[in-house]
Coordinates of C-alpha atoms in Angstrom, one line a residue:
T1267 CA -24.7 26.2 -27.4
N1268 CA -28.5 26.7 -27.0
F1269 CA -30.2 27.5 -23.7
N1270 CA -33.1 29.3 -22.1
S1271 CA -33.5 30.5 -18.5
Q1272 CA -35.9 31.7 -15.8
N1273 CA -34.5 34.3 -13.4
K1274 CA -35.4 35.8 -10.1
F1275 CA -33.4 38.5 -8.3
F1276 CA -33.7 40.6 -5.2
F1277 CA -31.8 43.6 -3.8
I1278 CA -32.1 46.5 -1.3
V1279 CA -31.2 50.1 -2.2
D1280 CA -30.3 52.1 0.9
R1281 CA -30.6 55.9 1.4
R1282 CA -27.3 56.5 -0.4
F1283 CA -28.5 54.5 -3.3
K1284 CA -26.1 51.6 -2.6
I1285 CA -27.3 48.2 -3.6
K1286 CA -27.2 45.6 -0.7
D1287 CA -28.2 42.0 -0.2
Y1288 CA -28.1 41.3 -3.9
K1289 CA -29.5 37.8 -4.6
I1290 CA -30.2 36.0 -7.8
N1291 CA -31.7 32.6 -8.7
S1292 CA -31.5 31.4 -12.3
K1293 CA -32.7 28.1 -13.8
I1294 CA -31.2 27.3 -17.1
K1295 CA -32.0 24.6 -19.7
L1296 CA -28.8 24.0 -21.7
S1297 CA -29.5 22.0 -24.8
Q1298 CA -25.8 21.3 -25.8
L1299 CA -22.3 22.4 -24.8
S1300 CA -19.1 21.1 -26.3
L1301 CA -15.7 21.2 -24.6
E1302 CA -12.5 20.5 -26.5
E1303 CA -8.8 20.1 -25.6
L1304 CA -9.5 17.5 -22.8
Q1305 CA -6.9 15.0 -23.9
F1306 CA -5.6 14.7 -20.4
L1307 CA -8.6 12.4 -19.8
K1308 CA -7.3 9.9 -22.5
P1309 CA -5.7 7.5 -19.9
F1310 CA -9.1 7.1 -18.3
F1311 CA -11.3 7.1 -21.5
P1312 CA -9.3 5.3 -24.2
K1313 CA -11.9 6.1 -26.9
L1314 CA -12.2 9.8 -25.9
N1315 CA -13.7 12.0 -28.6
K1316 CA -12.0 15.3 -29.7
S1317 CA -14.7 17.1 -27.6
I1318 CA -16.9 16.1 -24.7
V1319 CA -20.6 17.0 -25.2
F1320 CA -23.0 18.0 -22.4
K1321 CA -26.7 17.6 -23.4
D1322 CA -30.0 18.5 -21.9
Q1323 CA -28.6 20.0 -18.8
Q1324 CA -30.9 21.4 -16.1
I1325 CA -28.8 24.0 -14.2
E1326 CA -29.7 26.1 -11.2
I1327 CA -27.5 29.1 -10.2
D1328 CA -27.8 30.9 -6.9
Y1329 CA -25.9 34.0 -5.9
K1330 CA -26.1 35.3 -2.3
N1331 CA -23.6 37.2 -0.1
K1332 CA -21.0 37.0 -2.9
I1333 CA -21.3 33.2 -2.9
I1334 CA -22.1 31.4 -6.1
E1335 CA -23.7 28.0 -6.1
L1336 CA -24.3 25.9 -9.2
K1337 CA -26.2 22.6 -9.5
G1338 CA -26.8 20.6 -12.6
S1339 CA -27.9 17.3 -14.0
G1340 CA -28.2 15.9 -17.5
K1341 CA -26.3 13.8 -20.1
I1342 CA -22.7 13.6 -21.1
K1343 CA -21.1 12.0 -24.2
V1344 CA -17.4 11.0 -24.0
E1345 CA -17.5 8.5 -26.8
D1346 CA -20.6 7.7 -28.9
E1347 CA -23.3 7.2 -26.2
L1348 CA -24.9 9.5 -23.7
E1349 CA -24.4 8.8 -20.0
D1350 CA -25.9 10.4 -16.8
I1351 CA -24.1 13.2 -14.9
N1352 CA -24.9 15.2 -11.8
F1353 CA -22.7 18.0 -10.5
S1354 CA -22.5 20.9 -8.1
L1355 CA -20.1 23.8 -7.8
K1356 CA -19.7 26.4 -5.0
K1357 CA -17.4 29.5 -5.3
I1358 CA -16.4 31.5 -2.3
N1359 CA -13.9 34.3 -3.2
N1360 CA -11.3 32.5 -5.3
N1361 CA -11.9 29.1 -3.8
F1362 CA -14.1 26.4 -5.4
D1363 CA -15.8 23.3 -3.9
F1364 CA -17.2 20.7 -6.3
D1365 CA -19.0 17.4 -6.3
T1366 CA -19.6 15.2 -9.4
Q1367 CA -21.3 11.9 -10.1
I1368 CA -21.1 10.1 -13.4
N1369 CA -22.8 6.8 -14.2
L1370 CA -21.2 4.9 -17.0
Q1371 CA -22.5 1.8 -18.8
K1372 CA -21.7 2.1 -22.5
T1373 CA -18.5 4.1 -22.2
L1374 CA -15.1 2.5 -21.9
F1375 CA -13.4 3.5 -18.7
A1376 CA -9.8 2.4 -17.6
I1377 CA -7.1 3.2 -15.2
D1378 CA -3.8 2.2 -16.9
F1379 CA -1.5 2.3 -13.9
L1380 CA -3.8 -0.1 -12.1
N1381 CA -4.3 -2.4 -15.1
F1382 CA -8.0 -1.9 -14.7
T1383 CA -10.7 -1.6 -17.3
K1384 CA -14.5 -1.5 -16.9
K1385 CA -16.3 -4.6 -18.1
K1386 CA -18.3 -4.2 -21.3
Q1387 CA -21.9 -3.0 -20.6
S1388 CA -21.4 -3.1 -16.8
K1389 CA -22.4 -0.2 -14.7
V1390 CA -19.8 2.0 -13.0
Q1391 CA -20.5 4.9 -10.7
I1392 CA -17.8 7.5 -10.4
N1393 CA -18.0 10.1 -7.6
I1394 CA -15.5 12.9 -7.3
S1395 CA -15.7 15.6 -4.6
G1396 CA -13.1 18.2 -3.7
S1397 CA -11.9 21.8 -3.7
Y1398 CA -9.6 24.1 -5.7
D1399 CA -8.0 27.1 -4.1
E1400 CA -6.4 30.3 -5.3
N1401 CA -2.9 28.8 -5.0
S1402 CA -3.8 26.2 -7.7
N1403 CA -3.9 23.4 -5.1
L1404 CA -6.4 20.7 -6.0
N1405 CA -7.7 18.6 -3.1
L1406 CA -9.7 15.6 -4.3
K1407 CA -11.4 14.9 -1.0
K1408 CA -12.9 11.7 -2.2
I1409 CA -12.7 9.7 -5.4
S1410 CA -14.8 6.5 -5.5
I1411 CA -15.2 4.1 -8.4
N1412 CA -17.7 1.3 -7.9
E1413 CA -18.5 -1.6 -10.2
K1414 CA -20.2 -4.8 -9.3
D1415 CA -17.0 -6.6 -8.1
N1416 CA -14.7 -3.7 -8.0
K1417 CA -14.0 -0.8 -5.6
I1418 CA -11.4 1.9 -5.9
I1419 CA -11.4 4.7 -3.3
L1420 CA -9.0 7.6 -2.7
N1421 CA -9.3 10.1 0.2
N1422 CA -7.7 13.5 0.3
L1423 CA -5.5 13.3 -2.7
L1424 CA -3.8 16.7 -2.8
L1425 CA -2.2 17.9 -6.1
D1426 CA -0.2 21.1 -6.7
G1427 CA -0.3 23.4 -9.7
D1428 CA 2.0 21.0 -11.7
N1429 CA -0.3 18.1 -10.9
E1430 CA 2.3 16.5 -8.7
I1431 CA 1.0 14.5 -5.7
K1432 CA 1.6 16.4 -2.4
E1433 CA -0.1 13.8 -0.2
V1434 CA -3.0 11.3 0.0
S1435 CA -4.5 10.2 3.3
K1436 CA -5.9 6.8 2.2
I1437 CA -6.2 4.5 -0.8
D1438 CA -8.5 1.5 -0.6
L1439 CA -8.4 -1.0 -3.6
D1440 CA -10.4 -4.2 -4.1
Y1441 CA -10.7 -5.0 -7.8
F1442 CA -10.1 -7.6 -10.5
D1443 CA -7.6 -6.4 -13.2
L1444 CA -7.3 -7.2 -16.9
E1445 CA -5.5 -10.5 -16.1
G1446 CA -8.4 -11.7 -13.9
K1447 CA -6.3 -11.3 -10.7
R1448 CA -7.8 -9.8 -7.6
N1449 CA -6.0 -6.9 -6.0
I1450 CA -6.8 -6.1 -2.4
I1451 CA -4.6 -3.2 -1.1
L1452 CA -4.8 -0.6 1.5
V1453 CA -2.5 2.5 1.6
N1454 CA -2.6 4.6 4.8
K1455 CA -0.7 7.8 5.5
I1456 CA 1.2 7.3 8.8
N1457 CA 3.1 10.6 9.2
K1458 CA 4.2 13.4 6.9
N1459 CA 5.5 11.8 3.7
E1460 CA 5.4 8.3 5.3
Y1461 CA 2.9 5.6 4.1
H1462 CA 2.1 2.0 4.9
V1463 CA 1.0 -0.3 2.0
K1464 CA -0.6 -3.6 3.1
G1465 CA -2.8 -6.1 1.5
Q1466 CA -3.9 -9.6 0.8
S1467 CA -3.0 -9.8 -2.9
F1468 CA -1.5 -7.7 -5.6
N1469 CA -0.7 -8.4 -9.3
A1470 CA 2.7 -6.9 -10.0
N1471 CA 3.0 -8.2 -13.6
S1472 CA 2.3 -5.0 -15.4
V1473 CA 4.3 -3.0 -12.8
I1474 CA 7.4 -5.1 -13.5
S1475 CA 6.9 -4.7 -17.3
D1476 CA 6.7 -0.9 -16.9
L1477 CA 9.9 -0.9 -14.8
L1478 CA 11.7 -2.6 -17.7
N1479 CA 10.3 -0.2 -20.2
D1480 CA 12.7 2.6 -20.9
E1481 CA 10.1 4.9 -22.4
I1482 CA 7.9 4.7 -19.2
K1483 CA 10.9 5.4 -17.0
K1484 CA 11.2 8.7 -18.8
K1485 CA 7.8 9.9 -17.8
K1486 CA 7.4 13.1 -15.7
K1487 CA 7.5 13.4 -12.0
F1488 CA 4.6 12.2 -9.9
F1489 CA 5.4 13.1 -6.3
K1490 CA 6.0 16.5 -5.0
D1491 CA 8.0 15.5 -1.9
N1492 CA 10.3 12.7 -0.8
L1493 CA 8.5 9.6 0.5
K1494 CA 9.1 6.6 2.8
I1495 CA 6.9 3.6 2.1
K1496 CA 6.6 0.5 4.3
I1497 CA 5.2 -2.6 2.5
N1498 CA 3.5 -5.7 3.7
L1499 CA 1.7 -7.8 1.1
N1500 CA 0.6 -11.4 1.7
Q1501 CA 0.6 -12.6 -1.9
V1502 CA 2.1 -11.0 -5.1
F1503 CA 1.8 -12.3 -8.6
I1504 CA 4.9 -11.5 -10.6
D1505 CA 3.4 -13.0 -13.8
N1506 CA 0.5 -15.3 -14.7
E1507 CA 2.3 -18.4 -13.3
N1508 CA 4.5 -17.3 -10.4
L1509 CA 3.4 -16.2 -7.0
I1510 CA 5.5 -14.9 -4.1
N1511 CA 4.5 -14.7 -0.5
N1512 CA 5.1 -12.3 2.4
L1513 CA 6.6 -9.5 0.4
S1514 CA 7.8 -6.9 3.0
G1515 CA 10.2 -4.1 3.3
I1516 CA 10.7 -0.4 2.8
L1517 CA 11.2 2.1 0.0
K1518 CA 12.6 5.6 0.2
I1519 CA 11.9 7.9 -2.8
N1520 CA 13.7 11.2 -3.3
N1521 CA 13.1 13.4 -6.3
N1522 CA 10.8 10.6 -7.8
E1523 CA 13.7 8.1 -7.7
I1524 CA 14.1 5.1 -5.4
V1525 CA 17.3 5.9 -3.3
E1526 CA 16.9 3.2 -0.7
A1527 CA 15.1 -0.2 -0.7
E1528 CA 15.1 -3.4 1.3
I1529 CA 12.5 -5.8 0.0
S1530 CA 12.3 -9.6 0.4
A1531 CA 9.7 -12.3 -0.4
F1532 CA 9.4 -16.1 -0.8
F1533 CA 8.3 -18.3 -3.7
M1534 CA 5.9 -21.1 -3.0
D1535 CA 8.9 -23.5 -2.6
E1536 CA 10.3 -21.2 0.1
N1537 CA 13.1 -20.0 -2.1
E1538 CA 13.8 -16.3 -1.5
L1539 CA 13.7 -13.2 -3.6
K1540 CA 15.6 -10.1 -2.5
F1541 CA 15.9 -6.5 -3.8
S1542 CA 18.0 -3.7 -2.3
I1543 CA 19.1 -0.2 -3.1
K1544 CA 21.6 1.8 -1.1
S1545 CA 22.7 5.3 -1.9
N1546 CA 25.3 7.8 -0.6
Q1547 CA 26.3 11.2 -1.9
N1548 CA 27.9 9.8 -5.1
E1549 CA 27.0 6.2 -5.5
K1550 CA 23.9 4.1 -5.9
I1551 CA 24.2 0.4 -5.4
T1552 CA 21.4 -1.9 -6.6
K1553 CA 21.2 -5.7 -5.9
F1554 CA 18.5 -8.2 -7.1
V1555 CA 18.6 -11.9 -6.3
S1556 CA 15.9 -14.4 -7.4
S1557 CA 16.0 -18.2 -7.0
K1558 CA 13.8 -18.2 -10.2
A1559 CA 15.1 -16.4 -13.2
K1560 CA 12.4 -17.3 -15.7
P1561 CA 9.7 -14.8 -14.5
F1562 CA 12.1 -11.9 -15.3
V1563 CA 14.1 -13.2 -18.3
K1564 CA 11.1 -14.3 -20.3
R1565 CA 9.9 -10.7 -20.5
Y1566 CA 12.5 -10.1 -23.2
K1567 CA 10.7 -11.4 -26.3
F1568 CA 13.8 -12.3 -28.3
I1569 CA 14.5 -15.1 -25.8
K1570 CA 12.1 -18.1 -26.1
G1571 CA 11.8 -21.2 -24.2
F1572 CA 13.9 -20.1 -21.2
E1573 CA 13.6 -22.6 -18.3
E1574 CA 15.0 -23.0 -14.8
G1575 CA 17.9 -21.0 -13.6
D1576 CA 18.6 -18.5 -10.7
L1577 CA 19.5 -14.9 -11.1
N1578 CA 21.9 -12.5 -9.4
F1579 CA 22.2 -8.9 -10.5
S1580 CA 24.3 -6.1 -9.0
S1581 CA 24.9 -2.5 -10.2
S1582 CA 26.9 0.5 -9.1
K1583 CA 25.9 3.9 -10.5
I1584 CA 28.1 7.0 -10.2
N1585 CA 27.5 10.3 -11.9
G1586 CA 25.0 8.8 -14.3
I1587 CA 27.2 5.9 -15.4
S1588 CA 26.4 2.4 -14.1
N1589 CA 28.6 -0.7 -14.0
S1590 CA 26.6 -3.9 -13.7
L1591 CA 27.1 -7.6 -13.4
L1592 CA 24.4 -10.1 -14.3
I1593 CA 24.8 -13.8 -13.4
I1594 CA 22.4 -16.6 -14.3
D1595 CA 23.2 -20.2 -13.4
N1596 CA 21.9 -23.6 -14.5
F1597 CA 19.3 -22.7 -17.2
K1598 CA 18.4 -23.8 -20.8
I1599 CA 17.1 -21.8 -23.8
Q1600 CA 14.9 -23.3 -26.5
E1601 CA 15.6 -20.5 -29.0
I1602 CA 17.4 -17.2 -29.4
P1603 CA 16.3 -16.6 -33.0
V1604 CA 19.1 -17.2 -35.6
L1605 CA 21.8 -17.1 -32.9
A1606 CA 20.9 -20.3 -31.2
K1607 CA 20.4 -22.2 -34.4
L1608 CA 23.7 -21.1 -35.8
L1609 CA 25.6 -21.9 -32.7
S1610 CA 24.0 -25.3 -32.4
L1611 CA 25.9 -26.3 -35.6
A1612 CA 29.1 -26.2 -33.5
S1613 CA 28.3 -29.6 -32.0
L1614 CA 26.2 -32.6 -32.6
Q1615 CA 25.0 -32.4 -29.0
G1616 CA 23.6 -28.9 -29.7
I1617 CA 21.7 -30.1 -32.7
A1618 CA 20.3 -33.0 -30.7
D1619 CA 19.3 -30.7 -27.9
L1620 CA 17.2 -28.6 -30.3
L1621 CA 15.7 -31.5 -32.2
T1622 CA 14.5 -33.3 -29.0
G1623 CA 13.1 -30.0 -27.6
E1624 CA 15.4 -30.0 -24.7
G1625 CA 16.9 -26.6 -25.6
I1626 CA 20.6 -25.6 -25.2
R1627 CA 21.7 -26.0 -21.6
F1628 CA 24.2 -23.6 -19.8
S1629 CA 25.7 -24.0 -16.4
D1630 CA 27.0 -20.4 -16.2
F1631 CA 26.1 -17.1 -17.7
E1632 CA 27.9 -13.9 -16.8
M1633 CA 27.7 -10.4 -18.3
K1634 CA 29.6 -7.4 -17.3
F1635 CA 28.3 -4.2 -18.8
T1636 CA 28.1 -0.4 -18.4
N1637 CA 25.3 2.0 -19.2
N1638 CA 25.8 5.7 -20.1
N1639 CA 22.6 7.4 -21.3
N1640 CA 21.5 5.4 -24.4
L1641 CA 24.8 3.5 -24.8
M1642 CA 25.2 0.1 -23.2
T1643 CA 28.8 -1.4 -23.5
I1644 CA 29.2 -5.1 -23.0
K1645 CA 32.7 -5.5 -21.5
E1646 CA 32.4 -9.3 -21.4
L1647 CA 29.6 -11.8 -21.8
Y1648 CA 30.2 -15.5 -21.5
A1649 CA 28.0 -18.6 -21.2
I1650 CA 29.3 -22.1 -20.5
G1651 CA 27.4 -25.3 -21.3
P1652 CA 28.1 -29.0 -22.0
S1653 CA 27.5 -28.5 -25.8
I1654 CA 28.4 -24.9 -26.5
S1655 CA 30.3 -22.0 -24.8
I1656 CA 29.9 -18.4 -25.9
L1657 CA 32.1 -15.4 -25.5
M1658 CA 31.1 -11.9 -26.6
E1659 CA 31.8 -8.2 -26.3
G1660 CA 30.4 -5.1 -28.0
Y1661 CA 27.9 -2.3 -27.5
V1662 CA 24.2 -1.4 -28.0
Q1663 CA 23.1 2.1 -28.8
S1664 CA 19.4 2.3 -27.9
N1665 CA 17.1 2.5 -30.9
K1666 CA 20.0 2.9 -33.3
L1667 CA 22.7 0.1 -33.4

């Protein structure tokens, strides 16, 4: 670190030789400063270097009445290129107020959980203002991210010392995600721990994928307190092809887990989708019904060419052990690698179905299974079709067998 400075100071000495009204003003030119161990920024800067470099900083420090104010501007390097940064910091006792503006053009910026990434060579302005108190509470009074066609704004996001969300007063989203879908959503705080989510459009494709991902489910807590969320969304994309309308309902979240839900929506053909969770002291009951099974089944990569079908899922969880029933009716599968080809030899009709590209048709599929930690036990699985019927039982030990 290289720097030079110009300093001015003032103070009064009284008759008892006590110093009063001490003031100082210092202007510093900081050539370079490197900060390491900032990997918590990786989700926002995917190509983050091992250290962030501040260059050519013009910094002014004022001290008056035990209040320290710091203002600065210069360059910052997160990846390989320098970008503009302006910042200010004010310290009163053990409390801090801050305001930062960063202008990015050549640096990659992303928000994973929103499926958002800055366009290449586009200009993004990031403004963050807030305060930090002696109890380790971080209040991000305003976060605004503005790109040409994208706007992401959060007001009064309050985090505790464990970086868990205590509350947020407003979230205003209007942006195009990585799939080219526009998301227009407004989140407002109604009462203590109660929020209303409404919007014109939302792409839930990546959210659904995350919910099906066991590793993501194991991530740490996000919310400090229990929440109640009311939802009203006009249009929701559940994948690149399927759209549902008028998604509405409520969610209750306790200890970062959904304990109550009542959600419904309609496909373009007016067929319905329903999702519910009900909990009591010992049991959690989950139900999911969709008149279209394909948007959800096709996410499992080992199944190819799944078409048609409707889906009905129910599950009861007691003391960490769940008993579930999955039913899919009237569908066809083009390929389950190896298995479908072997089973098709059981009948000439099965071979004909595969050769003509029709796939193997089933009228009924039912699976009864239990989950206990990493062990899934299939009590009974059967599928009935005009050319082939299947009956199975067994178990799956996650990542092992």
